[in-house]
Structures are given as structure tokens and as C-alpha cells.
């Protein structure tokens, strides 16, 4: 028997969970439990900051995609490909390409999970108040936002001059 591999299926955006449920129902009704082993919609915990309130929310890591561990054959391909909401497998033409081991580690385990991404509700030009850290109670204007490092550079007045200061997303709050 062939070895099960992970494949990526493209879906209509917003239909990922419905596709997952439909594929799981098809597995059950067509007795494919031995061939289609796992169906996942990878999620990530994100801290959103809105109006100064931090909130943990789950978001899809890859909107529009579902990951499936399966043994690829005509029957499993047909069942997955003809599931409502599926637009196709990821790969050239109609030939699905399995994920490599490195890709499986990165996509399913999310790579490194050291720092949780924070989404912010401010943009360049907004006035922020620093609520924590060395610069607590300082007010400044956003000059740049670095989403990779999860920091914002604000301009603060110090000794009568505008000075750029880099601060973590979690240490600032948008002024009304």
C-alpha cells in the first residue's frame, strides 16, 4: 500500500471549515478512513489590540487552503476534488504535489512559535500613548510600523527635539 502524504487543497475563501466537514463526511460515507487520514485547517492564536483592549483570537494560518493527509489514488483524488467548495489541489495542472517534510513541519506546526503575532489598529501618523515599559506615559506620533519585529517607531519630543523611539506593539495604545 502507498504511503500517506500531505496535500494542499485550494478552497473558496471562507469555506475552509465547511470543506473540512464535507470531506470528513465523504470519508465516513465512502469508507475511506484508511486512505484519507487527516483533514486540517491550520489556525494560529493572534493577539488583537483594538481601542486599547487586547484580545486573543484564532485566525486561519492559510485562508483559502485546507491540508489533507491521504494516500493519493483515483478514488481519493475524485472524492476530494469533487467536494463542494474545493477549487482544486495545489500543483501543476491536475497533478497534486505532496508537501515535503520541511513544508509539513513549517505549515502544520507553524514553524517557530516563540512570539505570538499582534494585530494593531493604528497606522502611520496616528498618535499613540505608551502604556508599558521604559517610555510609559509618553505620547508620540507613529513614524513607521514593523510587523515582522512587532514594533512601532514613534516620534517623541526629547530635549526640545523630535526623537524616534522603537516600541513593542504590546506597549502602546492608540489615542482617541
XYZ file of C-alpha atoms in Angstrom:
176
model
C 0.000 0.000 0.000
C 1.217 3.506 -0.836
C 2.384 5.906 1.858
C 0.113 8.724 3.021
C 1.372 12.222 2.278
C 0.127 15.737 2.997
C -1.536 17.648 0.157
C -2.864 21.185 -0.048
C -6.360 21.840 -1.402
C -7.459 25.281 -2.564
C -10.971 26.316 -1.475
C -13.256 29.288 -1.805
C -12.198 31.833 0.795
C -14.266 31.470 3.956
C -15.302 27.893 3.090
C -12.306 26.147 4.687
C -14.204 24.698 7.667
C -17.198 23.708 5.512
C -14.853 21.912 3.086
C -13.161 20.148 6.036
C -16.569 18.981 7.334
C -17.734 17.868 3.863
C -14.548 15.869 3.252
C -14.863 14.223 6.687
C -18.482 13.232 5.858
C -17.369 11.809 2.493
C -14.617 9.804 4.226
C -17.233 8.305 6.549
C -19.913 7.545 3.939
C -17.471 6.079 1.392
C -15.403 4.165 3.973
C -12.129 5.917 3.128
C -10.769 6.127 6.698
C -7.748 4.012 5.667
C -6.877 6.296 2.749
C -7.742 9.840 3.850
C -6.253 10.038 7.330
C -6.471 13.688 8.401
C -8.064 16.958 7.257
C -6.872 20.219 8.833
C -7.467 23.949 8.677
C -4.342 25.247 10.490
C -5.160 28.014 12.974
C -2.918 30.471 14.822
C -3.582 32.393 18.036
C -3.252 36.142 17.433
C -3.449 38.975 19.937
C -5.527 41.813 18.508
C -5.422 45.274 20.033
C -8.494 47.401 19.377
C -9.237 50.585 21.311
C -6.514 49.661 23.797
C -8.087 46.262 24.595
C -6.016 43.151 23.930
C -7.936 40.070 22.834
C -6.786 36.545 21.851
C -8.444 35.325 18.636
C -7.939 32.306 16.388
C -7.261 33.047 12.733
C -6.658 30.754 9.787
C -2.945 30.444 9.027
C -3.637 29.926 5.321
C -7.005 31.402 4.288
C -8.395 29.584 1.271
C -6.458 26.359 1.906
C -7.078 23.010 3.629
C -4.339 20.440 4.357
C -5.126 16.762 3.847
C -3.082 13.684 4.778
C -4.026 10.992 2.306
C -2.920 8.172 0.068
C -3.289 9.620 -3.429
C -5.201 7.425 -5.862
C -8.025 7.964 -8.348
C -10.741 7.370 -5.746
C -9.366 9.723 -3.061
C -8.486 12.359 -5.675
C -12.053 12.222 -7.031
C -13.680 12.462 -3.588
C -11.578 15.470 -2.513
C -11.625 17.253 -5.896
C -15.414 16.959 -6.202
C -16.182 18.165 -2.689
C -18.318 21.324 -2.777
C -16.129 24.386 -2.153
C -12.886 22.786 -3.397
C -11.388 24.554 -6.409
C -8.502 22.106 -6.816
C -5.301 20.627 -5.474
C -2.178 22.757 -5.318
C 0.204 21.599 -8.029
C 0.779 21.957 -11.768
C -2.302 21.153 -13.852
C -4.379 18.386 -12.326
C -1.405 16.610 -10.711
C -1.331 17.224 -6.939
C 2.133 17.669 -5.430
C 2.656 16.401 -1.854
C 4.302 18.637 0.741
C 7.923 17.914 1.640
C 8.809 17.023 5.254
C 10.185 20.544 5.798
C 6.944 22.062 4.500
C 4.861 19.779 6.730
C 6.875 20.935 9.755
C 6.522 24.597 8.799
C 2.852 24.569 7.764
C 1.357 22.210 10.326
C 3.500 23.081 13.313
C 3.641 26.758 12.349
C 7.452 26.821 12.297
C 8.711 28.576 15.401
C 6.033 29.562 17.864
C 8.226 31.776 20.045
C 6.328 35.033 19.548
C 2.593 35.480 19.042
C 1.689 37.966 16.317
C -0.147 41.070 17.472
C -2.526 42.873 15.127
C -2.876 46.608 15.676
C -5.498 49.235 14.928
C -3.145 52.171 14.301
C -1.270 53.433 11.271
C 1.438 55.927 10.318
C 0.504 59.414 11.508
C -1.663 58.237 14.442
C -0.931 59.464 17.960
C -0.082 56.717 20.448
C 0.302 56.602 24.194
C 2.912 54.279 25.663
C 1.233 52.169 28.374
C 4.153 49.990 29.490
C 7.935 49.805 29.534
C 10.675 52.437 29.779
C 8.692 55.056 27.850
C 5.452 54.607 29.863
C 3.160 57.701 29.848
C 4.933 59.118 26.764
C 2.893 60.285 23.770
C 4.220 60.124 20.223
C 3.261 60.050 16.546
C 3.710 56.821 14.535
C 6.533 57.160 12.003
C 6.849 53.504 10.937
C 5.387 50.077 11.700
C 7.482 46.887 11.548
C 5.084 43.910 11.532
C 7.956 41.387 11.297
C 9.582 42.626 14.522
C 6.171 43.557 16.005
C 7.409 47.083 16.800
C 6.325 50.628 16.055
C 8.618 53.659 15.752
C 7.105 56.781 17.260
C 8.464 60.299 17.308
C 8.703 61.793 20.818
C 9.922 65.191 21.912
C 13.078 64.948 24.000
C 15.302 67.904 24.963
C 13.326 70.086 22.551
C 13.962 67.781 19.557
C 11.923 65.102 17.790
C 13.479 61.711 18.550
C 12.457 58.346 17.008
C 11.799 55.601 19.575
C 11.126 51.927 18.735
C 8.498 50.305 20.985
C 6.846 46.867 21.072
C 3.242 46.656 19.763
C 2.025 45.415 23.142
C 3.355 48.527 24.937
C 1.326 51.159 23.038
C -2.300 52.239 22.749
C -3.981 54.466 20.177
C -5.124 57.864 21.482
C -8.718 58.874 20.697
